[in-house]
mmCIF file of C-alpha atoms in Angstrom:
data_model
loop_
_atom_site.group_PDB
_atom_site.id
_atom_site.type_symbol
_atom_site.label_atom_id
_atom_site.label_comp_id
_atom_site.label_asym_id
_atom_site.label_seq_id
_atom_site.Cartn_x
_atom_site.Cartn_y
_atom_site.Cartn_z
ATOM 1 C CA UNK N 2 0.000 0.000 0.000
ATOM 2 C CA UNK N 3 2.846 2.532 -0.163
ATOM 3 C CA UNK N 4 0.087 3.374 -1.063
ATOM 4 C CA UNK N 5 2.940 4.984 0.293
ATOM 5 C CA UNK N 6 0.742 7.725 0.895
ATOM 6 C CA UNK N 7 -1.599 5.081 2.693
ATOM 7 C CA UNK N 8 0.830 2.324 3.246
ATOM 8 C CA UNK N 9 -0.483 0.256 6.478
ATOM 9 C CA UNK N 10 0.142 -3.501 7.078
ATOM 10 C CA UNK N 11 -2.935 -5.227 5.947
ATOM 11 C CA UNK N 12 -5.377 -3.347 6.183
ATOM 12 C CA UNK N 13 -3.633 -0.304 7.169
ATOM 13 C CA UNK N 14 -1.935 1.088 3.442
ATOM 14 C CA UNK N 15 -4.064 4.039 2.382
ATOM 15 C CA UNK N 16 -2.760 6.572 4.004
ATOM 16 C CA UNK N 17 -2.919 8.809 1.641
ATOM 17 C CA UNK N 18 -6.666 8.580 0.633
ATOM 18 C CA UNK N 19 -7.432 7.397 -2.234
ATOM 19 C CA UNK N 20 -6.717 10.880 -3.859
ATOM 20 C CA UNK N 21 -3.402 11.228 -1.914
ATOM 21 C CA UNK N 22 -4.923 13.370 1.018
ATOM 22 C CA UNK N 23 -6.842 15.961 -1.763
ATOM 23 C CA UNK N 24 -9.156 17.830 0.622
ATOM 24 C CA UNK N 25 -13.169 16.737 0.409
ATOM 25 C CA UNK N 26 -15.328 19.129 -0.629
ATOM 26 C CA UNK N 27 -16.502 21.097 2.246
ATOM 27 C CA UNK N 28 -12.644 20.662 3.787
ATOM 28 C CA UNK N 29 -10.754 24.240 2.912
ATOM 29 C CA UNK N 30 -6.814 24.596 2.972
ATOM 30 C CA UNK N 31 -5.408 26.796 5.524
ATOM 31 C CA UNK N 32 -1.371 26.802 6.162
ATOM 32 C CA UNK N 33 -0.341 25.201 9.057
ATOM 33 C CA UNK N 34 3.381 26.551 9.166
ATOM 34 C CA UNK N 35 5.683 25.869 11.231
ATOM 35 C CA UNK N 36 4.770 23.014 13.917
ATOM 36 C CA UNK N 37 4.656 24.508 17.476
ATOM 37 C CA UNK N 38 4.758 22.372 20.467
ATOM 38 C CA UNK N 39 2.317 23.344 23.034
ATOM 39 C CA UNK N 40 0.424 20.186 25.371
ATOM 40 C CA UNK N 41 -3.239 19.490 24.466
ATOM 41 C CA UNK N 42 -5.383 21.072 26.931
ATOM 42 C CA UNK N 43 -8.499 19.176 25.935
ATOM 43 C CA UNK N 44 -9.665 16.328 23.945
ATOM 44 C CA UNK N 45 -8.915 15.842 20.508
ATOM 45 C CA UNK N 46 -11.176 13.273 20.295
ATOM 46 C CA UNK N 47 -14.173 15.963 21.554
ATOM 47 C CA UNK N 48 -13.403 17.683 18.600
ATOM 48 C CA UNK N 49 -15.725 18.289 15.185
ATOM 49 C CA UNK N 50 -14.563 16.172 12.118
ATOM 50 C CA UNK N 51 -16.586 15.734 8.865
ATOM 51 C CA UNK N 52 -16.436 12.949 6.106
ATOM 52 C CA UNK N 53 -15.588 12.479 2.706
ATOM 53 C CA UNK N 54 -19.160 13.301 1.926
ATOM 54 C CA UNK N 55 -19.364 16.815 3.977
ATOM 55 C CA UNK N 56 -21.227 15.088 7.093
ATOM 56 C CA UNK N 57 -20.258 16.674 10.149
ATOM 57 C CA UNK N 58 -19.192 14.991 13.842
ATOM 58 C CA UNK N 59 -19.646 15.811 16.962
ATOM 59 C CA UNK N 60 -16.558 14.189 17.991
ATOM 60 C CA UNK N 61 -14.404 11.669 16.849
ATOM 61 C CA UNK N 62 -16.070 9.105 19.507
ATOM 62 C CA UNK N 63 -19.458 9.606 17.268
ATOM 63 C CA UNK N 64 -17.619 8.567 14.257
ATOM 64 C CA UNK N 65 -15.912 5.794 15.599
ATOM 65 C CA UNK N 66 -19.204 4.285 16.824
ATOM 66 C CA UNK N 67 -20.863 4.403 13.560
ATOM 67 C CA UNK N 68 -17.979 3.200 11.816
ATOM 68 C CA UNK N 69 -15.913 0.356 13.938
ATOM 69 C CA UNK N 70 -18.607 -0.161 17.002
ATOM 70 C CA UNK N 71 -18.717 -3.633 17.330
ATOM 71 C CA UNK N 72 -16.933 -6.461 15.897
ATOM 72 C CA UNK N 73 -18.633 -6.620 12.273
ATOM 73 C CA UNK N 74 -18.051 -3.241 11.722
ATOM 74 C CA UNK N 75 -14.605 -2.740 12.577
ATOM 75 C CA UNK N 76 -13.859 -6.381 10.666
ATOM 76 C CA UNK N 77 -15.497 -4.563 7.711
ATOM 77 C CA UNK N 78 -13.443 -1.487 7.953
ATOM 78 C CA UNK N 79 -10.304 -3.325 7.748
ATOM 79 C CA UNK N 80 -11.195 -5.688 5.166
ATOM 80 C CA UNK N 81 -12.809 -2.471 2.992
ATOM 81 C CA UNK N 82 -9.567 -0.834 3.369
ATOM 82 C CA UNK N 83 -7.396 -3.285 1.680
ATOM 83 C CA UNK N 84 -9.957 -4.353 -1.001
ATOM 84 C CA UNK N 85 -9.426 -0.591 -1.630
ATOM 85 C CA UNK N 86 -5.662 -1.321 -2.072
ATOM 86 C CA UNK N 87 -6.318 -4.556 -3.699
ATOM 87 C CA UNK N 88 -7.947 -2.504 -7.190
ATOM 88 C CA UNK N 89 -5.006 -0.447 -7.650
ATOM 89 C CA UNK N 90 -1.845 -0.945 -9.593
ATOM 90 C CA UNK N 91 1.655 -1.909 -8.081
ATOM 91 C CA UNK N 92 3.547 1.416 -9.157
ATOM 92 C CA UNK N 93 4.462 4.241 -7.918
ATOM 93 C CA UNK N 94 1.555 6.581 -9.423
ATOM 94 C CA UNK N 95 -0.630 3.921 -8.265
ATOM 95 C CA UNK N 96 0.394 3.868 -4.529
ATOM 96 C CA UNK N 97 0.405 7.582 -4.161
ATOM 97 C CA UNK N 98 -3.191 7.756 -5.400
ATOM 98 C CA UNK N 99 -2.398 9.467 -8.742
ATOM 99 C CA UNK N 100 -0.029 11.886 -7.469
ATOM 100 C CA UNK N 101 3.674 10.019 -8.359
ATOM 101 C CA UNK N 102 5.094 13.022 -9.017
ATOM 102 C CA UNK N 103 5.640 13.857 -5.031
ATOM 103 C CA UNK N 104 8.046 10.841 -5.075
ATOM 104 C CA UNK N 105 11.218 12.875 -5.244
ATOM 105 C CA UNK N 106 9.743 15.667 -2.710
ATOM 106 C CA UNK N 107 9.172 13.510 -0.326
ATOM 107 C CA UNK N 108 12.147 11.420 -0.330
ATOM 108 C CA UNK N 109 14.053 14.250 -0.108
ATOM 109 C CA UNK N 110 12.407 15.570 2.715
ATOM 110 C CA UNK N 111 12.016 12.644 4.646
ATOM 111 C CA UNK N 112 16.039 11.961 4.258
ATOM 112 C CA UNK N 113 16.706 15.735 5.894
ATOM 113 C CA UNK N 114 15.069 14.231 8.181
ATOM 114 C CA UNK N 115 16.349 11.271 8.972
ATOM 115 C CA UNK N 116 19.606 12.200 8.483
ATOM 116 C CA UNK N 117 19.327 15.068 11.456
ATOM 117 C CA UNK N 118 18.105 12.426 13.638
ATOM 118 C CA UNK N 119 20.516 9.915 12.841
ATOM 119 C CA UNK N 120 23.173 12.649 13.463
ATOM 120 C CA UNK N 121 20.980 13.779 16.781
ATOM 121 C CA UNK N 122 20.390 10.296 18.442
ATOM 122 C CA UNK N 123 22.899 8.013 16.916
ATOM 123 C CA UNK N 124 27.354 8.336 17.568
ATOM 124 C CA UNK N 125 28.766 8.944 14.798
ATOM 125 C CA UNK N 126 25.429 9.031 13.068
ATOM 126 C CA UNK N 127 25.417 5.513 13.089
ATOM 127 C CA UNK N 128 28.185 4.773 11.006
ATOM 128 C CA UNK N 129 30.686 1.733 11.394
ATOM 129 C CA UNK N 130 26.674 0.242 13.450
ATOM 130 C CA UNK N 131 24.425 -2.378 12.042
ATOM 131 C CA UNK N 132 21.615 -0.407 11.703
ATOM 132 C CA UNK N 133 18.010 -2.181 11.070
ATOM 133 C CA UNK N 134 15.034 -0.789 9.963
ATOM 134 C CA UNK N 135 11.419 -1.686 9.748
ATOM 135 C CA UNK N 136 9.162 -0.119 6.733
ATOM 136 C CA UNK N 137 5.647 -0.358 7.292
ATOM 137 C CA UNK N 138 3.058 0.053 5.147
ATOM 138 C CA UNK N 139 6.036 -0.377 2.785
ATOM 139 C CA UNK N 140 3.860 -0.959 -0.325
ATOM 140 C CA UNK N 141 6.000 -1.506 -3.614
ATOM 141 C CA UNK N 142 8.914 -0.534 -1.287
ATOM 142 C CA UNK N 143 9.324 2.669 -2.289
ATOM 143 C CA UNK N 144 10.485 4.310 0.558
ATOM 144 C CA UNK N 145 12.663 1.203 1.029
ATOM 145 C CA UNK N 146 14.123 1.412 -2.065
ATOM 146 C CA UNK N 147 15.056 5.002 -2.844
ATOM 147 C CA UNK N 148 15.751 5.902 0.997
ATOM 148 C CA UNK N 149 15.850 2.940 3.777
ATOM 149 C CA UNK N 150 18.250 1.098 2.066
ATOM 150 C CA UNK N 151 20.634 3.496 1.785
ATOM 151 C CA UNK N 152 20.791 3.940 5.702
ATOM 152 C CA UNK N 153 20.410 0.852 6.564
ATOM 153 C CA UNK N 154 22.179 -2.427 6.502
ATOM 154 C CA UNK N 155 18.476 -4.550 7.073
ATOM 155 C CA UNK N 156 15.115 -3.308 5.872
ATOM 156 C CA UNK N 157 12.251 -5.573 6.735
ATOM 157 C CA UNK N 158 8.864 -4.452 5.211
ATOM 158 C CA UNK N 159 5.435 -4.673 6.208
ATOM 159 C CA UNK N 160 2.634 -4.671 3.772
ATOM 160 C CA UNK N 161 -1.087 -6.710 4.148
ATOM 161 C CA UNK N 162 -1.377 -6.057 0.244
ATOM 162 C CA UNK N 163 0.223 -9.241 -1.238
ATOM 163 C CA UNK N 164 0.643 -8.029 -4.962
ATOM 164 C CA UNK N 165 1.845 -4.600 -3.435
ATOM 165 C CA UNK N 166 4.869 -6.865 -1.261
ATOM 166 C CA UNK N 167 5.527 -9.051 -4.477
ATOM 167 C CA UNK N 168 6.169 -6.074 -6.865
ATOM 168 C CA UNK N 169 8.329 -4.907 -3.649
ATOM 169 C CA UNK N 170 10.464 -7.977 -3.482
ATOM 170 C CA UNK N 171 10.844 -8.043 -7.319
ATOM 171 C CA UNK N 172 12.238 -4.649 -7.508
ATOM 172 C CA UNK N 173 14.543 -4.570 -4.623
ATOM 173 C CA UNK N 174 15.593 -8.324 -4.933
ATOM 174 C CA UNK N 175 15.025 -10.079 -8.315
ATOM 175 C CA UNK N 176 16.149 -7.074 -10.116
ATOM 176 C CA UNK N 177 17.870 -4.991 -7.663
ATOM 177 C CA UNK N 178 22.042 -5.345 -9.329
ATOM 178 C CA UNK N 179 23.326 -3.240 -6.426
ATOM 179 C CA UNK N 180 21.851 -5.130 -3.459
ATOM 180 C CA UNK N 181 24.775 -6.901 -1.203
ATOM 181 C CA UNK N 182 24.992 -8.426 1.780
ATOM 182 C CA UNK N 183 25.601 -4.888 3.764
ATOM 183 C CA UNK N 184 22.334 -3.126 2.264
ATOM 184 C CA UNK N 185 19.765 -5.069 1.495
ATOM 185 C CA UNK N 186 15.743 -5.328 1.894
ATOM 186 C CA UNK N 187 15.806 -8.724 4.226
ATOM 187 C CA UNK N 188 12.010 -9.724 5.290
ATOM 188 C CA UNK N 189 8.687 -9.445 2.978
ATOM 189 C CA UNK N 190 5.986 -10.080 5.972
ATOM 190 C CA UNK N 191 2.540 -9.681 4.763
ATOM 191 C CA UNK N 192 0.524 -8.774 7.706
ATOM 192 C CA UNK N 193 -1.973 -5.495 8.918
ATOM 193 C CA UNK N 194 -0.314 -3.271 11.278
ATOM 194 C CA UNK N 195 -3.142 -4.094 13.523
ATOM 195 C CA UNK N 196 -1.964 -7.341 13.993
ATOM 196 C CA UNK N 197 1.878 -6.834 13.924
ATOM 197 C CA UNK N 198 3.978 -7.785 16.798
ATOM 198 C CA UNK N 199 8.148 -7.128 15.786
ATOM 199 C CA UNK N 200 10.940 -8.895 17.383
ATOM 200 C CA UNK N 201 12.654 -7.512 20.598
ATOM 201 C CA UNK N 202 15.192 -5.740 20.369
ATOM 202 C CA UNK N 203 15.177 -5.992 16.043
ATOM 203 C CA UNK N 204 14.778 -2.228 14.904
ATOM 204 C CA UNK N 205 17.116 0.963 15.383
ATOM 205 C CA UNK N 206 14.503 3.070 13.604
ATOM 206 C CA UNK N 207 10.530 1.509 12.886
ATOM 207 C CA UNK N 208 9.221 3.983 9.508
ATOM 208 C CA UNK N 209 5.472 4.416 9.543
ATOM 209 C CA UNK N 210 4.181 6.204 6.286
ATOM 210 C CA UNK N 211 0.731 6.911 5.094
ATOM 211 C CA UNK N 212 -0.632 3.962 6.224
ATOM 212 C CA UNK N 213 -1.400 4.909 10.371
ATOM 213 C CA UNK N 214 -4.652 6.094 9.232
ATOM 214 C CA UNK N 215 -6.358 2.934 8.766
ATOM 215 C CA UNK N 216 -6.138 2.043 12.208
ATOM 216 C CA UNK N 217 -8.447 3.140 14.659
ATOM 217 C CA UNK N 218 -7.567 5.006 18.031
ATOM 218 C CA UNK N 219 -7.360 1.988 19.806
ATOM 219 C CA UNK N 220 -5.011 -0.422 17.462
ATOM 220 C CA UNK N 221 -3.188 3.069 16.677
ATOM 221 C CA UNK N 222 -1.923 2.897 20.940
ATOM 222 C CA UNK N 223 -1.920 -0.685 20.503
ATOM 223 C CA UNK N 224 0.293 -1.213 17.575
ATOM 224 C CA UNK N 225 2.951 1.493 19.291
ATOM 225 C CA UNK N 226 2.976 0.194 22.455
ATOM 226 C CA UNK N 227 3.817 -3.658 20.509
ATOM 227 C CA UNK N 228 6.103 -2.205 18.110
ATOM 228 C CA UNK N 229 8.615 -0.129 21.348
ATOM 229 C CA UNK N 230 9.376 -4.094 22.602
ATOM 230 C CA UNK N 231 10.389 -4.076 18.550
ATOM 231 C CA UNK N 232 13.518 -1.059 19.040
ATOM 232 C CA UNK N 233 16.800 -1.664 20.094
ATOM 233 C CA UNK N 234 17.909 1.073 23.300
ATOM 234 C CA UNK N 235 18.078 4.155 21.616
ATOM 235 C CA UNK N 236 16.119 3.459 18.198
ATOM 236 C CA UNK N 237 13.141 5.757 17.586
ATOM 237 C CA UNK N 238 9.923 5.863 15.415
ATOM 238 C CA UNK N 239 9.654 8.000 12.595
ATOM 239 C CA UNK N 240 5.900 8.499 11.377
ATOM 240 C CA UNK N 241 5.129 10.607 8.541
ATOM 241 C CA UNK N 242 1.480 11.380 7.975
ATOM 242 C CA UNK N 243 -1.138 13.438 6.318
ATOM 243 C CA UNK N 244 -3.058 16.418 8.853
ATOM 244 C CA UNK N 245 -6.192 18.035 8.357
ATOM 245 C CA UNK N 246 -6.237 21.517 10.029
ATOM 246 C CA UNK N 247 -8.151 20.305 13.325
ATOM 247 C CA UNK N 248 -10.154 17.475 14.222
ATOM 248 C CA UNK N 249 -9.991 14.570 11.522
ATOM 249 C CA UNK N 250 -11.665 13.762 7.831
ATOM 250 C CA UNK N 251 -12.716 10.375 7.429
ATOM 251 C CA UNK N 252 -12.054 8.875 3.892
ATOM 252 C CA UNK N 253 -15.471 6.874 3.343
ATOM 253 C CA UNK N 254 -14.155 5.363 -0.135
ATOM 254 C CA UNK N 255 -10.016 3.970 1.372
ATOM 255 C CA UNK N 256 -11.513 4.070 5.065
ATOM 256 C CA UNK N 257 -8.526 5.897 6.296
ATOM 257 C CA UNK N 258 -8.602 9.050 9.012
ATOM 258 C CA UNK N 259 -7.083 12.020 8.572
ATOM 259 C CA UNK N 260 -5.887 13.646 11.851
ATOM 260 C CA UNK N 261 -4.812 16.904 13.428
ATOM 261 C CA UNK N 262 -1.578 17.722 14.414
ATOM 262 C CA UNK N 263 -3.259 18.161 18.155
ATOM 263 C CA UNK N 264 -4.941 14.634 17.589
ATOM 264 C CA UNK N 265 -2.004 12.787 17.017
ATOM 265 C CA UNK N 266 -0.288 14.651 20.241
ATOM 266 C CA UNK N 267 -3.028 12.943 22.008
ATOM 267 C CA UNK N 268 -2.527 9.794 20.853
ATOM 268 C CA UNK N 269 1.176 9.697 21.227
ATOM 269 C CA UNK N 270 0.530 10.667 24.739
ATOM 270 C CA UNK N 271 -1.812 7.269 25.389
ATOM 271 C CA UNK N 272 0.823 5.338 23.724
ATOM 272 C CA UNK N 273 3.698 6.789 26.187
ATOM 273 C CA UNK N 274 5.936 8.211 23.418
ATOM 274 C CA UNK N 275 8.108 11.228 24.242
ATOM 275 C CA UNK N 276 7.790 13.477 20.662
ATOM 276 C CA UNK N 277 11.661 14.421 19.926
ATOM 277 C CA UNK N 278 10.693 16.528 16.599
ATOM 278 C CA UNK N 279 8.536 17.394 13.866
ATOM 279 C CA UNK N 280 8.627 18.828 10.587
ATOM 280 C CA UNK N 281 6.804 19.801 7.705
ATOM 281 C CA UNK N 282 7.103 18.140 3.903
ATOM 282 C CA UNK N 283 7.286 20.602 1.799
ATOM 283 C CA UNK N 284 6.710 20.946 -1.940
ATOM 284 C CA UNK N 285 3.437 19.381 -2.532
ATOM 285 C CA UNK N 286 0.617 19.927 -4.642
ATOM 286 C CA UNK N 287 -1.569 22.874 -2.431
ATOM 287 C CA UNK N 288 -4.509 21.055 -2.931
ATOM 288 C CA UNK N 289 -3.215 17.639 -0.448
ATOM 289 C CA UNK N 290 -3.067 18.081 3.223
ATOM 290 C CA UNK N 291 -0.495 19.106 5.055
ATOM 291 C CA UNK N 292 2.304 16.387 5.496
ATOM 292 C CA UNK N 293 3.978 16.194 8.767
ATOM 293 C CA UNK N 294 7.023 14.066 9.919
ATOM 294 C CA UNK N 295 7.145 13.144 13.584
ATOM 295 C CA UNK N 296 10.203 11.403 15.153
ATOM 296 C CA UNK N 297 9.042 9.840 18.447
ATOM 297 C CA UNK N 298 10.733 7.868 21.338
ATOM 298 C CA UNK N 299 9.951 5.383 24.000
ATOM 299 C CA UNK N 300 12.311 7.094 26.649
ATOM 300 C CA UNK N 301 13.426 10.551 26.619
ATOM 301 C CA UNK N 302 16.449 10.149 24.702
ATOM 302 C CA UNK N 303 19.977 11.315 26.004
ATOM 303 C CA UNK N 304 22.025 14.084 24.287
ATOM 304 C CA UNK N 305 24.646 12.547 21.748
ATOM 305 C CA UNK N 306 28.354 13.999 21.405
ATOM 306 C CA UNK N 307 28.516 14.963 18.219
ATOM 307 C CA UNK N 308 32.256 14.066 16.579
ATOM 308 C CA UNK N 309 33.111 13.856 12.778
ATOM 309 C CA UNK N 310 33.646 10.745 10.964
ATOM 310 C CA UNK N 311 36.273 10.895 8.294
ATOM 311 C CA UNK N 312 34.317 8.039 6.509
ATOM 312 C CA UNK N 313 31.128 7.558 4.775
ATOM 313 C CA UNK N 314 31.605 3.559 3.842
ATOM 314 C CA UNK N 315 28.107 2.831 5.324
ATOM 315 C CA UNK N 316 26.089 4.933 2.523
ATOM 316 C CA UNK N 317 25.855 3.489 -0.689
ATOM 317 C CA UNK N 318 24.511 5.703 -3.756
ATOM 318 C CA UNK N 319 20.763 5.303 -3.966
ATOM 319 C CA UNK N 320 19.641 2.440 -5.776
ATOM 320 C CA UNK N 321 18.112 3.190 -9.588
#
């Protein structure tokens, strides 16, 4: 489901809605800027939200209720989200909902990104360290592929669509000629984020891109408080996400939810994650939502001596 902009792990891809997070209707840009920290004073989840359709909610508690309020209906939303998935080509217009032309705007800014943290959190950045990641919602491994593996000595990636993980493992193994045994795309697991459960101890840094909003509240906490037994001391989450300007949009057609900035505060408060920093993508298409990185950790994390490395042997070019 990379999907990218929807990637989730089963049921979780679409991230991105269907149109790649284009606004509904009744849904009006305004400019979020810069992100500023302040704590949530009240409920997120009190807040209005509207569908794809223009219908308004009281709260997000009302929507959840009609949509996921007993057993049937949440198995529904799940399974409706990956048929969504299921209908749409294995490229890389197809998994960001029409829009593949982001590709290079967001790889570039997620790797600013990554690379400040890596700098921030890691010695030495992390060179001359076998560093393991985990790429969920990975969908044709696009992220993986142009970014991930370049980091990374192991990328494992975690995608419920199955033709969506086969195109992934084609690319990056069958007919990847630069793969070796120091940078390479490792496990293919085909399972929903909802019902993920990592090794201890595997992952230095777990990637979660367009895909989180598939999951409801609940298996949002859930799946983060599973996936922190997944990081190694020090490793750190890096979600990426589409936000609507306050409350949430529910995508009736990918059932995905689009959250505030505030919202997701909230929720990485009930999963116990400490947020380290945020950013915002920039050079997108005006009419998608605002795109906002978050890199989040189980413990506060310690301040790193920074100190120069006279070597970069542990970044190979990106693969074509």
């Amino acid at each position: 489901m990379d999907t990218d902009l929807y990637a989730a792990a089963h049921i979780v891809r679409p991230l991105f809605p269907s149109k790649v997070g284009v606004f509904p209707p009744s849904y009006h840009l305004v400019s979020t800027g810069v992100c500023i920290h302040y704590p949530v004073k009240a409920s997120q989840m009190e807040v209005a939200g509207s569908d794809s359709d223009g219908r308004e909610f009281r709260n997000a508690d009302e929507m959840w209720r009609e949509q996921t309020g007993d057993d049937n209906k949440k198995t529904q939303w799940y399974r409706d989200g990956v048929a969504y998935w299921e209908g749409v080509e294995a490229s890389v217009d197809g998994v960001l909902g029409g829009y593949g032309q982001v590709n290079d705007a967001d790889v570039k800014g997620s790797e600013a990104f990554l690379q400040t943290l890596l700098s921030e959190l890691f010695v030495d950045s992390g060179i001359g360290r076998h560093l393991v990641a985990l790429d969920c919602g990975s969908g044709i491994g696009r992220i993986t592929k142009n970014l991930l593996i370049r980091y990374f000595n192991e990328v494992d990636l975690l995608e419920p669509v199955s033709h969506f993980l086969d195109a992934a493992r084609e690319s990056l193994v069958n007919e990847n000629h630069m793969a070796s045994d120091t940078h390479k795309a490792t496990n293919f697991v085909c399972t929903p984020l909802q019902e993920f459960t990592p090794d201890a101890g595997r992952y230095d840094v777990i990637w979660v891109q367009w895909c989180i909003g598939h999951l409801t509240d609940d298996d949002f906490v859930s799946f983060f408080k599973r996936a922190k037994v997944g990081l190694k001391p020090g490793g750190f989450f890096v979600l990426k996400e589409n936000t609507a300007r306050s409350g949430f949009v529910l995508d009736k057609e990918d059932r995905s939810i689009t959250r505030s900035d505030a919202y997701f505060k909230e929720l990485f408060s009930r999963c116990g994650l400490h947020l380290y920093k945020s950013k915002d993508q920039r050079g997108l298409p005006k009419e998608l939502f605002t795109v906002k990185m978050y890199a989040l950790t189980p413990d506060m994390p310690k301040k790193i001596g920074r100190t120069r490395s006279r070597t970069q042997a542990n970044r190979p070019g990106i693969i074509k």
